[in-house]
Amino acid sequence: MKKVITYGTYDLFHEGHYKLLKRAKELGDYLIVGVTTEHFDEARGKVNLVDPIMTRIENVRKTGFADEIIIEDHEGQKVEDIQKYGVDVFTVGSDWTGHFDYLRQFCDVVYLERTPDISSTEIRDGRYKIVRIGIIGTGRIAPRFLSEAKYVSGINVDCAYNPEEDSAKAFHDKTDLPVYTRDFDKFLDMVDAVYIASPNETHTMYAKEALEAGKHVLCEKPLAFTKLESQDLYKLAEEKGKVLMEAVKTAYCPGFTQLINVAESGKIGDIVDVEACFTRLANPDSREVVDANFGGSFLEFGAYVMLPMIKLFGTDYKNVEIESILNEAGNDVYTKVHVLYDSAMATGKVGVGVKSEGNLVISGTKGYILAPSPWWLTKYFEVRHEDVNDIEVYKPDFIGDGIRYEISEFTQKINGVKDRVYKLTAEEAIAMAGITEMFMKNRVDLQRKKREENAN
Ligand code: C2G
């Protein structure tokens, strides 16, 4: 008798799960299905789990394919189970290709093609729907989005769009996802929501087109280069009744929310100053360094350093000053922004060609918060006081590279689970677009000055 084993969460049981189990059963005579516990899913970084374990087991049972259902509750259990049950074949969907190759020393490992397109009509009724997401732009971030998305319950990445055929083909070869190169409308027809990860200058256009077509939008920063554009997009989203979210991933990290809550709790007294720094030396040939119109350090990292200021001091800044150091191409390799409020101030430093200490320091009348690099992934921060021995340490949970938290928030908002927006409000995003607009004007002025100096 040939024994097959497969594992999964099987949350919001759908066609993709059904087909996987059907084909798993066809690989042998006896199918064992391991259903994960909430605790194990939490430990392996799955977010957004909806159904309790009893429901998930019941849904697997109802398919009739499982000869035996077991519980998976710890790392390393797969090897134990394979030996314990005398398993011949381990199988799982192709979204895990390569991941379980280490099991080949114990049995055959088969990756079955995952179901790319889960039609929403076949999803069970109820409050939660599997959100079908399409990716616009298949550059560097798209594969990261894809690998993080598989840890978020309730969504399925169905397809991608990139008008550039080479890039589309490379992505398709790597991921198996259908990639549209010409027909944007057809791409939109396939999905309920889009994630925009295309070049910066195309974000506004794609966000507008997707919203107009009635799709929810998660857009990489910057969503827009001007305050007005940003306002118009949020207005359009409201009119269409769709979710629009700017993908400033720090805003959605549980640790960052905790840091802001601690700062506002009174522990450090009245908050007077925020200093935030984010630098990452980029490849000299990269878009960030070379593209003097839409690259540069502020467009890359500005949103991260603006976020804590806007969260803590609000959207009503009184004065903004921006200084940039430009490279030969006229691009800002380093930018500093000073933001003044009625009774507080903030500084942000960002660089793609200058390296600095990536700290976040929030200073108050009774103490300060220090979050060292990478504070934008918020895994660790301290509350410090005058007495140097008085240090409170916080180590919030953080799994993956942060993208799954924003995908989770996006999915929950689409399903109306979280109607109250507080992680990054439209007003906050619009206020950040206002500073981005000032930066863009300032950089163009500096570029002009530089050209004039060179001419003289
Ligand atoms: N699946 C699929 N098509 C989809 C979605 C999922 O074929 N559109 C497959 C997955 O590849 C997996 C199974 O359905 O084989 C269950 O998926 P999940 O519930 O998302 O569980 P997963 O996180 O993939 O768990 O130990 C757990 C395993 O590592 C896999």
CSV table of C-alpha atoms and ligand atoms in Angstrom, one decimal:
chain,number,residue,atom,x,y,z
A,1,MET,CA,0.0,0.0,0.0
A,2,LYS,CA,1.4,3.4,-1.1
A,3,LYS,CA,1.0,6.0,1.7
A,4,VAL,CA,0.9,9.7,0.9
A,5,ILE,CA,1.1,12.5,3.4
A,6,THR,CA,0.3,16.2,3.0
A,7,TYR,CA,-0.1,19.1,5.4
A,8,GLY,CA,-1.9,22.5,5.5
A,9,THR,CA,-3.8,25.0,7.4
A,10,TYR,CA,-6.9,24.7,5.1
A,11,ASP,CA,-8.3,28.0,6.4
A,12,LEU,CA,-11.4,29.3,4.5
A,13,PHE,CA,-11.4,26.0,2.6
A,14,HIS,CA,-11.4,26.6,-1.1
A,15,GLU,CA,-11.1,25.0,-4.5
A,16,GLY,CA,-7.3,25.1,-4.4
A,17,HIS,CA,-7.3,23.0,-1.2
A,18,TYR,CA,-9.8,20.6,-2.7
A,19,LYS,CA,-7.9,20.0,-5.9
A,20,LEU,CA,-4.7,19.6,-3.9
A,21,LEU,CA,-6.2,16.9,-1.7
A,22,LYS,CA,-7.8,15.2,-4.7
A,23,ARG,CA,-4.5,14.9,-6.6
A,24,ALA,CA,-2.6,14.0,-3.4
A,25,LYS,CA,-5.0,11.0,-2.9
A,26,GLU,CA,-4.3,10.0,-6.6
A,27,LEU,CA,-0.6,9.7,-5.8
A,28,GLY,CA,-1.2,6.6,-3.8
A,29,ASP,CA,-3.6,4.3,-1.9
A,30,TYR,CA,-3.8,5.9,1.5
A,31,LEU,CA,-3.8,9.7,2.2
A,32,ILE,CA,-2.8,11.2,5.6
A,33,VAL,CA,-3.6,14.9,6.0
A,34,GLY,CA,-1.9,16.9,8.7
A,35,VAL,CA,-3.9,20.0,9.8
A,36,THR,CA,-1.9,22.7,11.5
A,37,THR,CA,-2.8,24.0,15.0
A,38,GLU,CA,-3.2,27.8,15.5
A,39,HIS,CA,-0.2,27.7,17.7
A,40,PHE,CA,2.0,26.1,15.1
A,41,ASP,CA,0.7,28.5,12.4
A,42,GLU,CA,1.6,31.4,14.6
A,43,ALA,CA,5.0,30.1,15.2
A,44,ARG,CA,5.7,29.6,11.5
A,45,GLY,CA,4.4,33.1,10.8
A,46,LYS,CA,1.0,32.6,9.3
A,47,VAL,CA,-1.2,35.5,9.9
A,48,ASN,CA,-4.9,36.2,9.6
A,49,LEU,CA,-6.2,32.8,10.4
A,50,VAL,CA,-10.0,32.8,10.5
A,51,ASP,CA,-11.4,29.3,11.0
A,52,PRO,CA,-10.9,27.3,14.2
A,53,ILE,CA,-9.1,24.0,13.9
A,54,MET,CA,-12.3,21.9,14.3
A,55,THR,CA,-13.8,23.7,11.3
A,56,ARG,CA,-10.6,23.2,9.3
A,57,ILE,CA,-10.5,19.5,10.1
A,58,GLU,CA,-14.2,19.1,9.3
A,59,ASN,CA,-13.7,20.7,5.9
A,60,VAL,CA,-10.8,18.3,5.0
A,61,ARG,CA,-12.9,15.4,6.2
A,62,LYS,CA,-15.9,16.4,4.1
A,63,THR,CA,-13.8,16.1,0.9
A,64,GLY,CA,-13.7,12.4,1.4
A,65,PHE,CA,-10.1,12.2,0.2
A,66,ALA,CA,-8.4,11.8,3.6
A,67,ASP,CA,-8.1,8.3,5.0
A,68,GLU,CA,-6.6,9.7,8.2
A,69,ILE,CA,-6.4,13.2,9.6
A,70,ILE,CA,-3.7,14.2,12.0
A,71,ILE,CA,-2.7,17.4,13.8
A,72,GLU,CA,0.6,19.1,13.0
A,73,ASP,CA,1.7,21.1,16.0
A,74,HIS,CA,5.5,21.5,15.9
A,75,GLU,CA,8.5,22.1,13.7
A,76,GLY,CA,10.2,18.9,12.7
A,77,GLN,CA,7.1,16.8,13.0
A,78,LYS,CA,7.0,16.0,9.2
A,79,VAL,CA,10.1,13.8,9.6
A,80,GLU,CA,8.6,12.1,12.6
A,81,ASP,CA,5.3,11.4,10.8
A,82,ILE,CA,7.0,10.0,7.7
A,83,GLN,CA,8.8,7.5,9.8
A,84,LYS,CA,5.9,6.8,12.2
A,85,TYR,CA,3.3,6.2,9.5
A,86,GLY,CA,5.7,4.6,6.9
A,87,VAL,CA,5.0,7.3,4.3
A,88,ASP,CA,6.1,6.8,0.7
A,89,VAL,CA,5.2,10.2,-0.7
A,90,PHE,CA,5.2,13.6,0.8
A,91,THR,CA,3.3,16.2,-1.3
A,92,VAL,CA,2.4,19.8,-1.1
A,93,GLY,CA,1.5,22.7,-3.5
A,94,SER,CA,4.1,24.2,-5.9
A,95,ASP,CA,4.1,27.4,-3.8
A,96,TRP,CA,6.5,25.4,-1.6
A,97,THR,CA,8.8,24.1,-4.4
A,98,GLY,CA,12.2,23.4,-3.1
A,99,HIS,CA,11.3,24.1,0.5
A,100,PHE,CA,10.8,20.4,1.5
A,101,ASP,CA,13.6,18.8,-0.6
A,102,TYR,CA,15.3,17.8,2.6
A,103,LEU,CA,12.5,15.2,3.1
A,104,ARG,CA,13.8,13.3,0.0
A,105,GLN,CA,16.1,11.3,2.3
A,106,PHE,CA,13.0,9.8,3.8
A,107,CYS,CA,10.5,9.5,1.0
A,108,ASP,CA,9.5,10.8,-2.4
A,109,VAL,CA,8.7,14.5,-2.5
A,110,VAL,CA,6.1,15.8,-5.0
A,111,TYR,CA,5.2,19.4,-5.5
A,112,LEU,CA,1.7,19.5,-7.1
A,113,GLU,CA,0.9,22.5,-9.2
A,114,ARG,CA,-1.1,24.9,-7.0
A,115,THR,CA,-4.4,26.2,-8.3
A,116,PRO,CA,-3.7,29.7,-9.6
A,117,ASP,CA,-7.1,31.1,-10.1
A,118,ILE,CA,-9.7,30.5,-7.4
A,119,SER,CA,-13.0,31.7,-8.8
A,120,SER,CA,-14.8,33.6,-6.1
A,121,THR,CA,-18.2,31.9,-6.9
A,122,GLU,CA,-16.9,28.6,-5.6
A,123,ILE,CA,-15.8,30.0,-2.3
A,124,ARG,CA,-18.2,29.3,0.5
A,125,ASP,CA,-20.7,32.0,1.5
A,126,GLY,CA,-20.2,34.1,4.5
A,127,ARG,CA,-18.4,37.1,5.6
A,128,TYR,CA,-14.9,36.1,4.4
A,129,LYS,CA,-14.1,35.8,0.8
A,130,ILE,CA,-10.8,34.7,-0.6
A,131,VAL,CA,-9.3,37.9,-2.1
A,132,ARG,CA,-7.8,37.4,-5.5
A,133,ILE,CA,-4.8,39.6,-5.9
A,134,GLY,CA,-2.9,40.6,-9.0
A,135,ILE,CA,0.6,42.0,-8.9
A,136,ILE,CA,1.4,45.0,-11.1
A,137,GLY,CA,5.1,45.1,-11.8
A,138,THR,CA,7.4,42.1,-11.6
A,139,GLY,CA,10.6,43.7,-10.4
A,140,ARG,CA,12.6,43.1,-7.2
A,141,ILE,CA,9.7,43.3,-4.6
A,142,ALA,CA,7.2,41.2,-6.5
A,143,PRO,CA,8.8,37.8,-5.6
A,144,ARG,CA,9.1,38.9,-1.9
A,145,PHE,CA,5.4,39.8,-1.9
A,146,LEU,CA,4.6,36.4,-3.4
A,147,SER,CA,6.6,34.4,-0.8
A,148,GLU,CA,5.1,36.5,2.1
A,149,ALA,CA,1.6,36.2,0.7
A,150,LYS,CA,1.5,32.5,1.2
A,151,TYR,CA,1.6,33.1,4.9
A,152,VAL,CA,-1.5,35.2,4.9
A,153,SER,CA,-4.8,33.4,5.1
A,154,GLY,CA,-7.7,34.5,2.9
A,155,ILE,CA,-5.9,35.6,-0.2
A,156,ASN,CA,-4.6,34.1,-3.4
A,157,VAL,CA,-2.2,35.7,-5.7
A,158,ASP,CA,-3.6,34.9,-9.1
A,159,CYS,CA,-1.6,36.7,-11.8
A,160,ALA,CA,0.7,39.6,-12.6
A,161,TYR,CA,1.0,42.3,-15.1
A,162,ASN,CA,4.1,43.8,-16.7
A,163,PRO,CA,4.1,45.5,-20.1
A,164,GLU,CA,7.7,44.6,-20.5
A,165,GLU,CA,7.8,41.1,-22.0
A,166,ASP,CA,11.3,40.1,-20.8
A,167,SER,CA,10.6,40.9,-17.2
A,168,ALA,CA,7.1,39.3,-17.5
A,169,LYS,CA,8.6,36.1,-18.9
A,170,ALA,CA,11.4,35.9,-16.3
A,171,PHE,CA,8.8,36.3,-13.5
A,172,HIS,CA,6.5,33.7,-15.1
A,173,ASP,CA,9.4,31.2,-15.4
A,174,LYS,CA,10.3,31.7,-11.8
A,175,THR,CA,6.8,31.6,-10.3
A,176,ASP,CA,4.4,29.8,-12.7
A,177,LEU,CA,1.9,32.7,-12.3
A,178,PRO,CA,0.2,33.9,-15.5
A,179,VAL,CA,1.7,37.3,-16.4
A,180,TYR,CA,-0.2,39.6,-18.7
A,181,THR,CA,1.9,41.9,-20.8
A,182,ARG,CA,-0.6,43.7,-23.0
A,183,ASP,CA,-4.1,43.3,-21.8
A,184,PHE,CA,-4.4,45.3,-18.6
A,185,ASP,CA,-8.2,45.1,-18.6
A,186,LYS,CA,-8.1,41.3,-18.9
A,187,PHE,CA,-5.6,41.3,-16.0
A,188,LEU,CA,-8.0,43.4,-13.9
A,189,ASP,CA,-10.9,41.2,-14.7
A,190,MET,CA,-9.1,38.3,-13.1
A,191,VAL,CA,-8.7,39.9,-9.7
A,192,ASP,CA,-10.5,41.6,-6.8
A,193,ALA,CA,-7.5,43.6,-5.7
A,194,VAL,CA,-4.0,44.7,-7.0
A,195,TYR,CA,-0.6,45.2,-5.4
A,196,ILE,CA,1.3,47.9,-7.3
A,197,ALA,CA,5.1,47.3,-7.3
A,198,SER,CA,5.9,49.0,-10.6
A,199,PRO,CA,8.4,51.8,-11.1
A,200,ASN,CA,7.6,54.9,-8.9
A,201,GLU,CA,6.4,57.1,-11.7
A,202,THR,CA,3.6,54.7,-12.6
A,203,HIS,CA,2.1,54.2,-9.2
A,204,THR,CA,-0.5,57.0,-9.4
A,205,MET,CA,-1.7,56.0,-12.8
A,206,TYR,CA,-2.1,52.3,-12.0
A,207,ALA,CA,-3.8,53.0,-8.7
A,208,LYS,CA,-6.3,55.3,-10.5
A,209,GLU,CA,-7.1,52.8,-13.2
A,210,ALA,CA,-7.5,49.9,-10.8
A,211,LEU,CA,-9.8,52.0,-8.4
A,212,GLU,CA,-11.8,53.1,-11.4
A,213,ALA,CA,-12.3,49.5,-12.4
A,214,GLY,CA,-13.6,48.8,-8.9
A,215,LYS,CA,-10.5,47.0,-7.5
A,216,HIS,CA,-8.9,47.4,-4.1
A,217,VAL,CA,-5.4,48.8,-4.2
A,218,LEU,CA,-2.3,48.2,-2.1
A,219,CYS,CA,0.3,50.5,-3.6
A,220,GLU,CA,4.1,50.7,-2.9
A,221,LYS,CA,5.3,54.0,-1.7
A,222,PRO,CA,5.2,56.7,-3.0
A,223,LEU,CA,1.5,56.4,-4.0
A,224,ALA,CA,1.7,59.9,-5.4
A,225,PHE,CA,4.2,62.8,-5.8
A,226,THR,CA,1.8,65.5,-4.8
A,227,LYS,CA,-0.7,66.1,-2.0
A,228,LEU,CA,-3.5,66.7,-4.5
A,229,GLU,CA,-2.9,63.5,-6.4
A,230,SER,CA,-2.9,61.6,-3.1
A,231,GLN,CA,-6.1,63.3,-2.0
A,232,ASP,CA,-7.8,62.6,-5.3
A,233,LEU,CA,-6.9,58.9,-5.1
A,234,TYR,CA,-8.2,58.5,-1.5
A,235,LYS,CA,-11.4,60.4,-2.6
A,236,LEU,CA,-11.8,58.0,-5.6
A,237,ALA,CA,-11.3,55.0,-3.3
A,238,GLU,CA,-14.0,56.3,-1.0
A,239,GLU,CA,-16.4,57.0,-3.9
A,240,LYS,CA,-15.9,53.5,-5.2
A,241,GLY,CA,-16.1,51.9,-1.8
A,242,LYS,CA,-12.7,50.3,-2.2
A,243,VAL,CA,-9.7,49.9,0.1
A,244,LEU,CA,-6.7,52.0,-0.8
A,245,MET,CA,-3.6,51.4,1.2
A,246,GLU,CA,-0.1,52.7,0.8
A,247,ALA,CA,2.4,50.0,1.4
A,248,VAL,CA,4.6,51.6,4.1
A,249,LYS,CA,5.3,48.3,5.7
A,250,THR,CA,6.5,49.6,9.1
A,251,ALA,CA,3.0,51.1,9.7
A,252,TYR,CA,1.5,47.6,9.8
A,253,CYS,CA,4.2,45.8,11.9
A,254,PRO,CA,2.8,44.9,15.3
A,255,GLY,CA,6.0,46.1,17.0
A,256,PHE,CA,5.7,49.6,15.5
A,257,THR,CA,2.1,49.9,16.7
A,258,GLN,CA,3.4,48.9,20.2
A,259,LEU,CA,6.2,51.4,20.0
A,260,ILE,CA,3.8,54.3,19.2
A,261,ASN,CA,1.5,53.1,22.0
A,262,VAL,CA,4.3,53.1,24.5
A,263,ALA,CA,5.5,56.5,23.3
A,264,GLU,CA,2.0,57.9,23.8
A,265,SER,CA,1.4,56.2,27.1
A,266,GLY,CA,3.1,59.0,29.1
A,267,LYS,CA,6.2,56.8,30.0
A,268,ILE,CA,8.5,59.3,28.4
A,269,GLY,CA,6.4,62.4,29.3
A,270,ASP,CA,5.5,64.9,26.6
A,271,ILE,CA,7.0,64.0,23.3
A,272,VAL,CA,9.1,66.8,21.9
A,273,ASP,CA,11.4,65.4,19.2
A,274,VAL,CA,11.6,62.5,16.7
A,275,GLU,CA,14.8,61.6,14.9
A,276,ALA,CA,14.6,58.8,12.4
A,277,CYS,CA,17.3,57.5,10.0
A,278,PHE,CA,17.1,54.9,7.3
A,279,THR,CA,20.1,54.4,4.9
A,280,ARG,CA,21.0,51.5,2.7
A,281,LEU,CA,23.8,51.8,0.2
A,282,ALA,CA,22.4,50.9,-3.2
A,283,ASN,CA,24.1,49.4,-6.2
A,284,PRO,CA,25.6,52.3,-8.2
A,285,ASP,CA,23.8,51.1,-11.3
A,286,SER,CA,20.4,50.7,-9.6
A,287,ARG,CA,17.3,52.8,-10.4
A,288,GLU,CA,17.5,54.4,-6.9
A,289,VAL,CA,21.0,55.8,-7.7
A,290,VAL,CA,20.7,56.5,-11.5
A,291,ASP,CA,17.1,57.7,-12.0
A,292,ALA,CA,17.3,61.4,-11.1
A,293,ASN,CA,13.6,62.0,-11.8
A,294,PHE,CA,12.0,59.2,-9.8
A,295,GLY,CA,14.8,57.4,-7.9
A,296,GLY,CA,16.8,58.7,-5.0
A,297,SER,CA,16.9,58.2,-1.3
A,298,PHE,CA,13.8,60.2,-0.3
A,299,LEU,CA,11.5,58.4,-2.6
A,300,GLU,CA,13.0,55.1,-1.5
A,301,PHE,CA,13.0,55.6,2.3
A,302,GLY,CA,11.3,58.9,3.0
A,303,ALA,CA,8.0,57.3,3.9
A,304,TYR,CA,9.6,55.3,6.7
A,305,VAL,CA,11.2,58.3,8.4
A,306,MET,CA,8.1,60.5,8.0
A,307,LEU,CA,5.9,57.8,9.5
A,308,PRO,CA,6.9,58.1,13.2
A,309,MET,CA,6.7,61.9,13.0
A,310,ILE,CA,3.3,61.9,11.4
A,311,LYS,CA,2.0,59.2,13.8
A,312,LEU,CA,3.2,61.1,16.9
A,313,PHE,CA,2.8,64.7,16.0
A,314,GLY,CA,0.0,64.6,13.4
A,315,THR,CA,-0.6,66.0,10.0
A,316,ASP,CA,-0.6,69.7,10.8
A,317,TYR,CA,3.1,70.5,10.4
A,318,LYS,CA,4.1,74.2,10.5
A,319,ASN,CA,7.3,74.2,8.5
A,320,VAL,CA,9.3,71.8,6.5
A,321,GLU,CA,12.9,72.2,5.4
A,322,ILE,CA,14.6,69.7,3.1
A,323,GLU,CA,18.3,69.4,2.2
A,324,SER,CA,19.7,66.9,-0.3
A,325,ILE,CA,23.1,65.9,-1.5
A,326,LEU,CA,23.0,65.1,-5.2
A,327,ASN,CA,25.2,62.8,-7.2
A,328,GLU,CA,26.5,63.4,-10.7
A,329,ALA,CA,23.2,62.2,-12.2
A,330,GLY,CA,21.4,64.8,-10.1
A,331,ASN,CA,19.9,62.2,-7.8
A,332,ASP,CA,19.7,62.6,-4.0
A,333,VAL,CA,22.0,60.1,-2.5
A,334,TYR,CA,21.3,61.7,0.9
A,335,THR,CA,18.4,63.8,2.2
A,336,LYS,CA,17.6,65.4,5.5
A,337,VAL,CA,14.1,66.7,6.3
A,338,HIS,CA,13.3,68.9,9.3
A,339,VAL,CA,9.6,69.2,10.2
A,340,LEU,CA,8.5,71.7,12.7
A,341,TYR,CA,5.2,71.5,14.7
A,342,ASP,CA,3.7,74.0,17.3
A,343,SER,CA,5.5,72.4,20.2
A,344,ALA,CA,7.6,69.6,18.7
A,345,MET,CA,10.1,68.9,16.0
A,346,ALA,CA,11.3,66.0,13.9
A,347,THR,CA,14.2,65.1,11.7
A,348,GLY,CA,14.5,62.4,9.1
A,349,LYS,CA,17.6,61.2,7.4
A,350,VAL,CA,17.7,58.9,4.4
A,351,GLY,CA,20.4,57.7,2.1
A,352,VAL,CA,21.2,55.4,-0.8
A,353,GLY,CA,24.7,56.7,-1.2
A,354,VAL,CA,25.6,57.7,2.3
A,355,LYS,CA,25.7,55.4,5.3
A,356,SER,CA,24.6,56.4,8.8
A,357,GLU,CA,23.3,54.9,12.1
A,358,GLY,CA,19.8,53.7,11.4
A,359,ASN,CA,18.2,54.7,14.7
A,360,LEU,CA,14.8,56.0,15.7
A,361,VAL,CA,14.9,58.2,18.8
A,362,ILE,CA,11.8,59.6,20.3
A,363,SER,CA,12.6,62.2,23.0
A,364,GLY,CA,10.3,63.3,25.7
A,365,THR,CA,10.2,65.4,28.9
A,366,LYS,CA,10.7,62.3,31.1
A,367,GLY,CA,12.8,59.9,29.0
A,368,TYR,CA,13.3,58.6,25.5
A,369,ILE,CA,12.7,55.6,23.2
A,370,LEU,CA,15.6,54.2,21.3
A,371,ALA,CA,14.8,51.8,18.5
A,372,PRO,CA,18.0,50.7,16.8
A,373,SER,CA,18.3,49.6,13.2
A,374,PRO,CA,16.2,47.9,11.7
A,375,TRP,CA,13.6,49.9,13.6
A,376,TRP,CA,11.5,49.9,10.5
A,377,LEU,CA,10.9,46.2,11.0
A,378,THR,CA,10.4,47.0,14.8
A,379,LYS,CA,11.8,43.9,16.5
A,380,TYR,CA,13.3,45.7,19.4
A,381,PHE,CA,13.2,49.0,21.3
A,382,GLU,CA,14.1,50.4,24.7
A,383,VAL,CA,12.6,53.0,26.9
A,384,ARG,CA,15.3,54.9,28.7
A,385,HIS,CA,15.4,57.5,31.5
A,386,GLU,CA,17.8,59.8,33.2
A,387,ASP,CA,19.1,56.9,35.4
A,388,VAL,CA,21.2,55.0,32.9
A,389,ASN,CA,20.3,51.7,34.6
A,390,ASP,CA,16.6,52.3,34.2
A,391,ILE,CA,16.0,50.6,30.8
A,392,GLU,CA,12.8,48.8,29.8
A,393,VAL,CA,13.4,46.5,26.9
A,394,TYR,CA,10.6,45.5,24.4
A,395,LYS,CA,11.0,42.7,21.9
A,396,PRO,CA,7.8,42.5,19.9
A,397,ASP,CA,7.0,39.6,17.6
A,398,PHE,CA,8.2,39.9,14.0
A,399,ILE,CA,8.3,37.2,11.4
A,400,GLY,CA,9.3,37.3,7.8
A,401,ASP,CA,10.2,40.6,6.2
A,402,GLY,CA,7.2,42.6,7.3
A,403,ILE,CA,5.2,42.4,4.1
A,404,ARG,CA,2.8,39.8,5.5
A,405,TYR,CA,1.5,42.2,8.1
A,406,GLU,CA,0.5,44.8,5.5
A,407,ILE,CA,-1.0,42.1,3.3
A,408,SER,CA,-3.0,40.8,6.3
A,409,GLU,CA,-4.3,44.3,7.1
A,410,PHE,CA,-5.2,44.8,3.5
A,411,THR,CA,-7.1,41.5,3.4
A,412,GLN,CA,-8.9,42.2,6.6
A,413,LYS,CA,-10.0,45.7,5.5
A,414,ILE,CA,-11.3,44.3,2.2
A,415,ASN,CA,-13.4,41.8,4.2
A,416,GLY,CA,-14.6,44.6,6.4
A,417,VAL,CA,-13.1,43.1,9.5
A,418,LYS,CA,-11.3,46.2,10.4
A,419,ASP,CA,-13.4,49.2,9.4
A,420,ARG,CA,-11.5,51.5,11.8
A,421,VAL,CA,-8.3,52.6,10.1
A,422,TYR,CA,-5.6,53.6,12.5
A,423,LYS,CA,-2.4,52.1,11.2
A,424,LEU,CA,-2.0,54.6,8.4
A,425,THR,CA,-4.9,56.9,7.8
A,426,ALA,CA,-5.7,58.6,4.5
A,427,GLU,CA,-5.0,62.0,6.2
A,428,GLU,CA,-1.6,60.7,7.3
A,429,ALA,CA,-0.7,59.4,3.9
A,430,ILE,CA,-1.8,62.6,2.3
A,431,ALA,CA,0.3,64.7,4.8
A,432,MET,CA,3.3,62.5,3.8
A,433,ALA,CA,2.5,63.2,0.1
A,434,GLY,CA,2.6,66.9,1.0
A,435,ILE,CA,6.2,66.5,2.2
A,436,THR,CA,7.2,64.4,-0.8
A,437,GLU,CA,5.8,67.1,-3.0
A,438,MET,CA,8.2,69.7,-1.3
A,439,PHE,CA,11.1,67.3,-1.7
A,440,MET,CA,10.4,66.9,-5.4
A,441,LYS,CA,10.3,70.7,-5.9
A,442,ASN,CA,13.5,71.1,-3.9
A,443,ARG,CA,15.3,68.5,-5.8
A,444,VAL,CA,14.4,70.0,-9.2
A,445,ASP,CA,15.6,73.4,-7.9
A,446,LEU,CA,18.9,71.9,-6.8
A,447,GLN,CA,19.3,70.1,-10.1
A,448,ARG,CA,18.8,73.4,-11.9
A,449,LYS,CA,21.3,75.2,-9.7
A,450,LYS,CA,23.8,72.5,-10.3
A,451,ARG,CA,23.4,72.8,-14.1
A,452,GLU,CA,23.8,76.5,-13.9
A,453,GLU,CA,26.9,76.2,-11.9
A,454,ASN,CA,28.3,73.7,-14.3
A,455,ALA,CA,27.5,76.0,-17.2
A,456,ASN,CA,29.4,78.9,-15.6
B,1,C2G,N1,-2.8,25.2,-2.3
B,1,C2G,C1,-3.1,25.0,-3.7
B,1,C2G,N2,-3.6,26.1,-4.4
B,1,C2G,C2,-3.9,27.2,-3.8
B,1,C2G,C3,-3.7,27.4,-2.4
B,1,C2G,C4,-3.2,26.3,-1.7
B,1,C2G,O1,-2.8,24.0,-4.2
B,1,C2G,N3,-4.4,28.2,-4.5
B,1,C2G,C5,-2.2,24.1,-1.5
B,1,C2G,C6,-1.0,24.4,-0.7
B,1,C2G,O2,0.2,24.4,-1.6
B,1,C2G,C7,-0.9,23.4,0.3
B,1,C2G,C8,-2.4,23.1,0.6
B,1,C2G,O3,-3.1,23.7,-0.5
B,1,C2G,O4,-0.3,22.2,-0.2
B,1,C2G,C9,-2.8,23.8,1.9
B,1,C2G,O5,-2.6,25.1,1.8
B,1,C2G,P1,-2.6,26.0,3.1
B,1,C2G,O6,-3.8,25.8,3.9
B,1,C2G,O7,-2.3,27.4,2.7
B,1,C2G,O8,-1.4,25.5,4.0
B,1,C2G,P2,0.2,25.7,3.8
B,1,C2G,O9,0.5,27.0,4.6
B,1,C2G,O10,0.5,25.7,2.4
B,1,C2G,O11,0.8,24.5,4.7
B,1,C2G,O12,3.0,22.3,7.4
B,1,C2G,C10,2.1,23.0,6.6
B,1,C2G,C11,2.6,22.9,5.2
B,1,C2G,O13,3.9,23.4,5.2
B,1,C2G,C12,1.8,23.7,4.1
